[in-house]
Coordinates of C-alpha atoms and ligand atoms in Angstrom, one line a residue:
M600 CA 0.5 9.7 -3.8
T601 CA -1.9 7.4 -2.1
T602 CA -5.4 7.6 -3.3
G603 CA -8.2 5.1 -3.2
N604 CA -7.8 1.4 -3.0
D605 CA -6.0 1.0 -6.3
S606 CA -2.6 -0.4 -5.3
K607 CA -0.9 1.3 -8.2
Q608 CA -1.9 4.6 -6.7
R609 CA -0.4 3.7 -3.3
G610 CA 3.3 4.1 -2.6
F611 CA 5.6 1.2 -2.4
W612 CA 9.0 0.9 -0.7
N613 CA 12.0 1.3 -2.9
S614 CA 13.9 -1.6 -1.6
R615 CA 13.9 -4.4 0.9
F616 CA 16.5 -2.6 2.9
G617 CA 14.4 0.5 2.8
F618 CA 11.4 -1.2 4.2
I619 CA 13.3 -2.8 7.1
L620 CA 14.8 0.6 7.9
A621 CA 11.5 2.3 7.7
A622 CA 9.8 -0.3 9.9
S623 CA 12.8 0.0 12.3
G624 CA 12.4 3.8 12.1
S625 CA 8.9 3.5 13.3
A626 CA 9.8 1.1 16.1
V627 CA 12.9 2.8 17.3
G628 CA 12.0 6.1 18.8
L629 CA 11.2 7.9 22.0
G630 CA 9.9 4.5 23.3
N631 CA 13.4 3.1 23.3
I632 CA 15.4 6.2 24.3
W633 CA 13.1 8.2 26.5
K634 CA 10.5 5.8 27.8
F635 CA 12.3 2.5 28.2
P636 CA 14.9 3.8 30.7
Y637 CA 12.4 5.7 32.8
I638 CA 10.0 2.9 33.2
V639 CA 12.8 0.4 33.9
G640 CA 13.9 2.9 36.6
E641 CA 10.4 3.2 38.0
N642 CA 9.8 -0.6 38.0
G643 CA 12.8 -1.8 39.8
G644 CA 15.4 -2.6 37.1
G645 CA 16.7 -6.0 36.0
A646 CA 13.6 -8.1 36.6
F647 CA 11.5 -5.7 34.6
V648 CA 14.0 -5.8 31.8
L649 CA 13.7 -9.6 31.7
I650 CA 9.9 -9.6 31.6
Y651 CA 10.1 -7.0 28.9
I652 CA 12.3 -9.2 26.7
L653 CA 10.0 -12.1 27.3
C654 CA 7.0 -10.1 26.2
T655 CA 8.9 -9.0 23.1
I656 CA 9.7 -12.5 22.0
A657 CA 6.6 -14.4 22.9
V658 CA 4.0 -11.8 22.2
G659 CA 5.5 -8.9 20.1
L660 CA 7.4 -10.9 17.5
P661 CA 4.5 -13.1 16.4
I662 CA 2.1 -10.2 16.3
M663 CA 4.5 -8.1 14.2
L664 CA 4.6 -10.9 11.6
A665 CA 0.8 -11.1 11.7
E666 CA 0.5 -7.3 11.1
F667 CA 3.0 -7.3 8.2
T668 CA 1.1 -10.2 6.7
I669 CA -2.3 -8.7 6.9
G670 CA -0.9 -5.4 5.5
R671 CA 0.8 -7.0 2.5
K672 CA -2.2 -9.2 1.8
T673 CA -4.7 -6.3 1.6
N674 CA -2.6 -3.3 0.7
L675 CA -4.8 -1.3 2.9
N676 CA -5.0 0.8 6.1
P677 CA -6.1 -1.1 9.3
V678 CA -9.8 -0.4 8.9
G679 CA -9.9 -1.4 5.2
A680 CA -7.7 -4.4 5.9
F681 CA -10.0 -6.1 8.5
Q682 CA -13.0 -5.1 6.4
T683 CA -11.6 -6.9 3.4
L684 CA -10.6 -10.0 5.2
K685 CA -13.8 -10.4 7.1
P686 CA -16.5 -8.2 5.5
N687 CA -19.5 -7.0 7.5
S688 CA -18.2 -8.2 10.8
Y689 CA -17.2 -6.6 14.1
W690 CA -13.5 -7.4 13.5
V691 CA -13.2 -4.1 11.7
G692 CA -13.3 -2.6 15.2
I693 CA -9.7 -3.6 15.6
G694 CA -8.9 -1.2 12.8
Y695 CA -10.9 1.7 14.3
M696 CA -9.3 1.1 17.7
G697 CA -5.9 1.3 16.0
V698 CA -6.6 4.6 14.3
L699 CA -7.8 5.9 17.7
A700 CA -4.7 4.6 19.5
G701 CA -2.5 6.3 16.8
F702 CA -4.4 9.5 17.4
F703 CA -3.9 9.3 21.2
I704 CA -0.3 8.3 21.1
L705 CA 0.7 11.0 18.6
S706 CA -1.0 13.6 20.8
F707 CA 1.5 13.1 23.6
Y708 CA 4.4 11.8 21.5
G709 CA 4.4 15.1 19.7
V710 CA 4.9 16.8 23.0
V711 CA 8.0 14.8 23.8
G712 CA 9.2 15.0 20.2
G713 CA 9.0 18.8 20.7
W714 CA 11.3 18.5 23.7
T715 CA 13.9 16.8 21.6
L716 CA 13.7 19.5 19.0
A717 CA 14.0 22.1 21.7
Y718 CA 17.2 20.4 22.9
V719 CA 18.7 20.5 19.5
F720 CA 18.2 24.3 19.4
K721 CA 19.2 24.8 23.0
S722 CA 22.4 22.8 22.6
F723 CA 23.5 25.2 19.9
T724 CA 22.9 28.3 22.0
Q725 CA 23.1 27.4 25.7
A726 CA 25.6 24.6 25.8
I727 CA 23.5 21.8 27.2
S728 CA 26.7 20.0 28.1
N729 CA 28.0 22.7 30.4
F730 CA 25.9 22.2 33.5
A731 CA 27.8 22.3 36.8
S732 CA 25.8 19.4 38.2
P733 CA 23.2 16.8 37.1
Q734 CA 20.7 18.6 39.4
E735 CA 21.2 21.8 37.5
A736 CA 20.5 19.9 34.2
G737 CA 17.3 18.5 35.8
Q738 CA 16.2 22.0 36.9
F739 CA 16.9 23.4 33.5
F740 CA 14.7 20.7 32.0
D741 CA 11.9 21.1 34.5
S742 CA 11.6 24.8 34.0
F743 CA 11.7 24.4 30.2
I744 CA 8.7 21.9 30.1
A745 CA 6.8 24.1 32.6
N746 CA 6.9 27.0 30.2
T747 CA 3.6 27.2 28.4
W748 CA 4.6 28.9 25.2
E749 CA 7.8 27.1 24.7
S750 CA 6.2 23.7 25.1
L751 CA 3.4 24.6 22.7
F752 CA 5.8 26.1 20.2
Y753 CA 8.0 23.0 20.0
H754 CA 5.0 20.6 20.1
A755 CA 3.7 22.5 17.0
L756 CA 7.1 22.4 15.4
F757 CA 7.4 18.7 15.8
M758 CA 3.9 18.1 14.3
G759 CA 4.8 20.4 11.4
V760 CA 7.9 18.5 10.6
C761 CA 5.9 15.2 10.6
V762 CA 3.3 16.8 8.3
G763 CA 6.0 17.9 5.9
I764 CA 7.4 14.4 5.5
V765 CA 4.1 12.5 5.4
L766 CA 2.8 14.9 2.8
R767 CA 5.5 13.7 0.5
G768 CA 4.3 10.1 0.7
V769 CA 5.7 6.8 1.5
H770 CA 9.2 6.3 0.1
S771 CA 10.4 9.7 -0.9
G772 CA 9.9 11.0 2.7
I773 CA 9.8 8.2 5.2
E774 CA 12.3 5.7 3.7
R775 CA 15.1 8.2 3.0
A776 CA 15.0 9.8 6.4
C777 CA 15.5 6.4 8.0
E778 CA 18.4 5.2 5.9
I779 CA 20.8 7.6 7.3
L780 CA 19.6 7.9 10.8
M781 CA 19.5 4.3 12.0
P782 CA 23.1 3.3 11.5
T783 CA 24.4 6.6 12.9
L784 CA 22.3 6.2 16.0
V785 CA 23.7 2.8 16.8
I786 CA 27.3 4.1 16.6
F787 CA 26.6 7.0 18.8
L788 CA 24.9 4.9 21.5
I789 CA 27.8 2.5 21.6
L790 CA 30.2 5.4 22.1
L791 CA 28.1 6.9 24.8
M792 CA 27.8 3.5 26.5
F793 CA 31.6 3.3 26.8
R794 CA 31.6 6.8 28.3
S795 CA 29.0 5.9 30.8
L796 CA 30.5 2.6 31.8
T797 CA 33.8 4.3 32.6
L798 CA 32.4 6.8 35.0
P799 CA 33.4 6.2 38.6
G800 CA 30.6 4.3 40.4
A801 CA 29.0 3.1 37.2
M802 CA 28.9 -0.6 38.2
E803 CA 26.2 0.0 40.7
G804 CA 24.0 1.1 37.8
V805 CA 24.9 -2.0 35.8
E806 CA 23.9 -4.1 38.7
F807 CA 20.5 -2.3 39.0
Y808 CA 19.9 -2.8 35.3
L809 CA 21.0 -6.4 34.9
K810 CA 20.5 -8.1 38.2
P811 CA 16.8 -9.2 38.6
D812 CA 15.0 -8.6 41.8
F813 CA 11.6 -10.3 41.4
S814 CA 10.2 -8.9 44.6
K815 CA 9.4 -5.7 42.7
I816 CA 7.2 -7.5 40.1
G817 CA 3.4 -7.6 40.3
P818 CA 0.5 -7.7 37.8
Q819 CA 0.8 -3.9 37.3
T820 CA 4.5 -4.1 36.4
I821 CA 3.9 -7.0 34.0
L822 CA 1.1 -5.0 32.3
I823 CA 3.5 -2.1 31.9
A824 CA 6.2 -4.3 30.5
L825 CA 3.7 -5.7 28.0
G826 CA 2.4 -2.3 27.1
Q827 CA 6.0 -1.1 26.6
A828 CA 6.8 -4.0 24.3
F829 CA 3.8 -3.1 22.1
F830 CA 4.6 0.6 22.3
S831 CA 8.3 0.1 21.4
L832 CA 7.6 -2.3 18.5
S833 CA 4.8 0.0 17.2
L834 CA 2.3 -2.9 17.5
G835 CA -1.3 -3.3 18.3
M836 CA -2.6 -0.3 16.4
G837 CA -2.1 -1.3 12.8
C838 CA 1.1 0.7 12.3
M839 CA 3.2 -2.2 11.1
L840 CA 0.1 -3.4 9.2
T841 CA 0.1 -0.1 7.3
Y842 CA 3.8 -0.2 6.6
G843 CA 3.4 -3.8 5.4
S844 CA 0.7 -2.6 3.1
Y845 CA 3.3 -0.7 1.1
L846 CA 5.3 -3.9 0.5
P847 CA 5.7 -5.7 -2.8
E848 CA 4.9 -9.4 -2.8
D849 CA 8.4 -10.8 -3.1
E850 CA 9.4 -9.5 0.3
N851 CA 10.4 -12.1 2.9
L852 CA 8.2 -11.1 5.8
T853 CA 9.7 -13.4 8.4
S854 CA 13.2 -12.2 8.2
A855 CA 12.1 -8.6 8.1
T856 CA 10.2 -9.2 11.3
V857 CA 13.2 -10.7 13.1
Y858 CA 15.5 -7.9 12.0
V859 CA 13.1 -5.2 13.2
V860 CA 12.5 -6.9 16.6
I861 CA 16.2 -7.5 17.2
F862 CA 17.1 -4.0 16.2
D863 CA 14.5 -2.3 18.3
T864 CA 15.3 -4.4 21.4
M865 CA 19.0 -4.0 21.0
I866 CA 18.6 -0.2 20.9
A867 CA 16.5 -0.1 24.0
L868 CA 18.9 -2.3 25.9
L869 CA 21.9 -0.2 24.7
V870 CA 20.2 2.9 25.9
G871 CA 19.8 1.3 29.3
M872 CA 23.5 0.7 29.4
V873 CA 24.1 4.4 28.7
I874 CA 21.6 5.7 31.2
F875 CA 21.8 3.6 34.4
P876 CA 25.6 3.5 34.9
A877 CA 25.4 7.3 34.6
V878 CA 22.4 7.7 36.9
F879 CA 24.2 5.8 39.7
A880 CA 27.6 7.3 39.0
M881 CA 26.0 10.8 39.5
G882 CA 24.0 9.9 42.5
L883 CA 20.6 10.5 40.8
E884 CA 17.4 8.6 41.3
P885 CA 16.5 5.9 38.7
A886 CA 12.8 6.5 39.4
E887 CA 12.9 10.1 38.3
G888 CA 10.1 9.6 35.7
P889 CA 9.7 11.2 32.3
S890 CA 12.5 13.7 32.8
L891 CA 15.1 11.0 33.5
V892 CA 16.8 11.0 30.1
F893 CA 16.8 14.7 29.7
S894 CA 18.5 15.3 33.0
V895 CA 20.9 12.5 32.8
L896 CA 22.2 12.7 29.2
P897 CA 23.4 16.3 29.4
A898 CA 25.4 15.3 32.5
V899 CA 27.0 12.4 30.5
F900 CA 28.3 14.9 28.0
V901 CA 29.9 17.1 30.6
G902 CA 33.7 16.9 30.6
I903 CA 34.0 14.7 27.5
P904 CA 36.1 16.1 24.7
F905 CA 33.9 17.8 22.2
G906 CA 31.1 17.3 24.6
N907 CA 29.0 20.1 23.2
F908 CA 29.4 18.9 19.6
I909 CA 28.5 15.4 20.7
S910 CA 25.4 16.6 22.5
I911 CA 24.3 18.6 19.4
V912 CA 24.6 15.5 17.2
F913 CA 23.0 13.3 19.7
F914 CA 19.9 15.4 20.2
I915 CA 19.6 15.7 16.4
L916 CA 19.6 11.9 16.2
L917 CA 17.1 11.6 19.0
A918 CA 14.9 14.1 17.3
I919 CA 15.1 12.2 14.0
A920 CA 14.3 9.0 15.8
A921 CA 11.2 10.6 17.2
I922 CA 10.2 12.0 13.8
T923 CA 10.5 8.6 12.0
S924 CA 8.1 7.2 14.6
G925 CA 5.9 10.3 14.6
I926 CA 5.4 10.0 10.9
S927 CA 4.4 6.4 11.2
L928 CA 1.7 7.3 13.7
L929 CA 0.4 10.1 11.5
E930 CA 0.6 7.8 8.5
V931 CA -1.9 5.4 10.1
V932 CA -4.4 8.0 11.0
S933 CA -4.1 9.7 7.6
A934 CA -4.2 6.4 5.6
Y935 CA -7.6 5.7 7.1
F936 CA -9.0 9.0 5.7
I937 CA -7.2 8.6 2.4
D938 CA -8.3 4.9 1.7
Q939 CA -11.6 4.8 3.4
R940 CA -13.0 8.3 3.1
G941 CA -11.4 9.1 -0.2
W942 CA -9.7 12.2 1.0
S943 CA -6.7 13.6 -0.8
R944 CA -3.4 13.0 1.0
K945 CA -3.0 16.7 1.7
K946 CA -6.4 17.1 3.2
A947 CA -6.1 14.0 5.4
V948 CA -2.7 14.9 6.7
V949 CA -3.4 18.6 7.4
I950 CA -6.8 18.0 9.1
T951 CA -5.8 15.1 11.2
S952 CA -2.5 16.6 12.4
T953 CA -4.3 19.8 13.4
I954 CA -6.8 17.9 15.5
I955 CA -4.1 15.8 17.0
F956 CA -2.1 18.9 17.9
V957 CA -5.1 20.5 19.6
F958 CA -6.0 17.4 21.5
G959 CA -2.3 17.3 22.6
I960 CA -2.4 20.7 24.2
P961 CA -3.4 19.6 27.7
S962 CA -0.5 17.0 27.5
A963 CA 1.9 19.7 26.6
L964 CA 0.8 21.8 29.6
S965 CA 0.8 18.8 32.0
F966 CA 4.2 19.7 33.4
G967 CA 3.4 23.4 33.8
V968 CA 0.1 25.2 34.3
L969 CA -1.9 21.9 34.4
S970 CA 0.6 20.0 36.6
D971 CA -1.8 20.1 39.5
A972 CA -4.8 18.9 37.5
K973 CA -4.5 15.3 38.5
L974 CA -7.0 12.4 38.5
F975 CA -6.0 9.3 40.4
G976 CA -2.5 10.8 40.9
M977 CA -1.8 11.1 37.2
N978 CA -1.8 14.2 35.0
F979 CA -3.4 14.4 31.6
F980 CA -0.3 13.4 29.8
D981 CA 0.1 10.2 31.9
H982 CA -3.5 9.3 31.4
I983 CA -3.4 9.4 27.7
D984 CA -0.2 7.5 27.6
N985 CA -1.6 4.9 30.0
I986 CA -4.9 4.4 28.1
A987 CA -3.1 4.1 24.8
S988 CA 0.0 2.1 25.7
N989 CA -1.3 -0.1 28.5
Y990 CA -4.8 -0.8 27.3
L991 CA -5.5 0.0 23.6
L992 CA -2.3 -1.5 22.3
P993 CA -2.3 -4.8 24.2
L994 CA -6.0 -5.1 23.5
G995 CA -5.5 -4.4 19.8
G996 CA -2.6 -6.8 19.7
M997 CA -4.6 -9.6 21.4
L998 CA -7.5 -9.1 19.0
T999 CA -5.2 -9.1 16.0
A1000 CA -3.6 -12.4 17.2
I1001 CA -7.1 -14.0 17.7
F1002 CA -8.2 -12.7 14.3
V1003 CA -5.2 -14.2 12.5
G1004 CA -5.0 -17.3 14.6
W1005 CA -8.7 -18.2 14.6
V1006 CA -10.8 -16.1 12.2
W1007 CA -8.7 -15.4 9.1
G1008 CA -6.7 -18.5 9.9
T1009 CA -3.0 -19.3 10.2
K1010 CA -3.4 -21.3 6.9
S1011 CA -4.3 -18.2 4.9
A1012 CA -1.7 -16.2 6.7
E1013 CA 1.0 -18.8 5.9
E1014 CA 0.0 -18.8 2.3
E1015 CA 0.6 -15.1 2.2
I1016 CA 3.9 -15.4 4.0
E1017 CA 5.1 -18.2 1.7
K1018 CA 4.4 -16.4 -1.6
H1019 CA 7.1 -16.4 -4.1
E1020 CA 8.5 -19.7 -2.8
T1021 CA 9.6 -18.2 0.5
I1022 CA 10.1 -21.0 3.0
F1023 CA 8.6 -20.3 6.4
H1024 CA 10.8 -22.5 8.6
W1025 CA 9.2 -21.7 11.9
G1026 CA 5.6 -21.7 10.7
H1027 CA 4.5 -24.2 13.4
I1028 CA 6.0 -22.3 16.2
W1029 CA 4.5 -19.1 14.9
G1030 CA 1.1 -20.7 14.6
F1031 CA 1.2 -21.9 18.1
L1032 CA 2.4 -18.5 19.5
I1033 CA -0.2 -16.5 17.6
R1034 CA -3.1 -18.9 18.4
Y1035 CA -2.4 -19.6 22.0
I1036 CA 0.5 -17.8 23.6
S1037 CA 0.0 -14.2 22.5
P1038 CA -3.7 -13.9 23.2
V1039 CA -3.6 -15.9 26.4
A1040 CA -0.6 -13.9 27.7
V1041 CA -2.4 -10.6 27.2
L1042 CA -5.6 -11.9 28.6
L1043 CA -3.9 -13.2 31.8
V1044 CA -2.2 -9.9 32.3
F1045 CA -5.5 -8.1 32.0
L1046 CA -7.2 -10.5 34.4
A1047 CA -4.4 -10.3 36.9
K1048 CA -4.7 -6.6 36.8
F1049 CA -8.4 -6.3 37.2
F1050 CA -9.0 -9.3 39.5
P1051 CA -5.9 -9.3 41.7
Ligands
LIG1151 N1 7.5 2.6 18.6 C1 7.6 4.0 18.7 C2 8.7 4.3 19.7 O1 9.3 3.4 20.3 C3 6.3 4.6 19.1 C4 5.2 4.1 18.3 C5 4.1 3.4 18.9 C6 5.1 4.4 16.9 C7 3.1 3.0 18.1 C8 4.1 3.9 16.2 C9 3.0 3.2 16.8 O2 9.0 5.4 19.9

């Protein structure tokens, strides 16, 4: 559906609601449900959560609006967008970095997405909710991800599903999938939260999660919180820019931004309220790492009425949440080849997804045959995640903020935001955040990390 730079050829969202849902669909994903709880667990709980929220509001929110604005202004992919706004300059580098980040992220995201699909199937056949103990659930998970062929198979399956949707283009595929998923996911999380909070011993987990202990915070933890804010909001790599590029002009960008940020943050915080009470109630370790959610959740389902049915539905929702984010990653990489290289949508999607899958193979094997192949204490999977989430995204976000604040200019951006007589009430605050706070915050975190 999307060929060339002719905007008539590109897809457009069907409705305002559809766009907000699709952008939320990109934002809400494994970042909220799988990654957020385990890095909160690894980084000491409450204080980390506070810093995360701060990064989201002061840095994430203004940058999301900046990305939407550039996208709608240019109707292009990240590379084309920066090229159009500042022709023949190095700023186009932000676009290339974004495409590269999308490539890296999808390569390991697809692996975890595969785990969620596997759990959908396994909960049909092996009763995921019937483990005798949380330890048993953990062992089951560990032996599953160590299995070479199974991990590769589900990784491929996840990529295949994303390809199928992205091939159908912007709104017929992406928008429709998100419309049903998002509301259902919220309802489920609220139900599970009540379940978790009523387990004996749950309050200890609530305390860990909500009571800040700043002694555990250093430059490295702040960098991780910042990286997580970017990752969770799909920022710093032109993903929201690309989604904004499919927006018609009469869309109110500011309120869309606020909705997406609130929705994404609310889901992450809710997931924490499901996971940590359960972790403590069951005597598990919060710093378990990437397997945390997969070993805790099945244990939450044990002993609740219709537990198995609920676990099936929940893993389906989790898989769909992963897919709606996976497709946004694939869309960015493909949109570059479609817009800039003139490839057909089919060619772009099939070729890029195949290369991403192959590049993801060592990540898929990082918990099995390659688990001992470590460099600086991290396996391949962790390295790719670390490079993309903690370096490429914050750097991309910082450069985007500088670009909009100082190069393209907040004036031009505000003109775009105010099209169709939209009133931008907090324009001054936004201008200040995007010119000073966002870039300086990221820079300080990098400096503190490299020159402690
Ligand atoms: N935000 C997605 C999540 O939380 C991941 C993602 C990152 C998607 C970057 C697109 C771009 O799962």
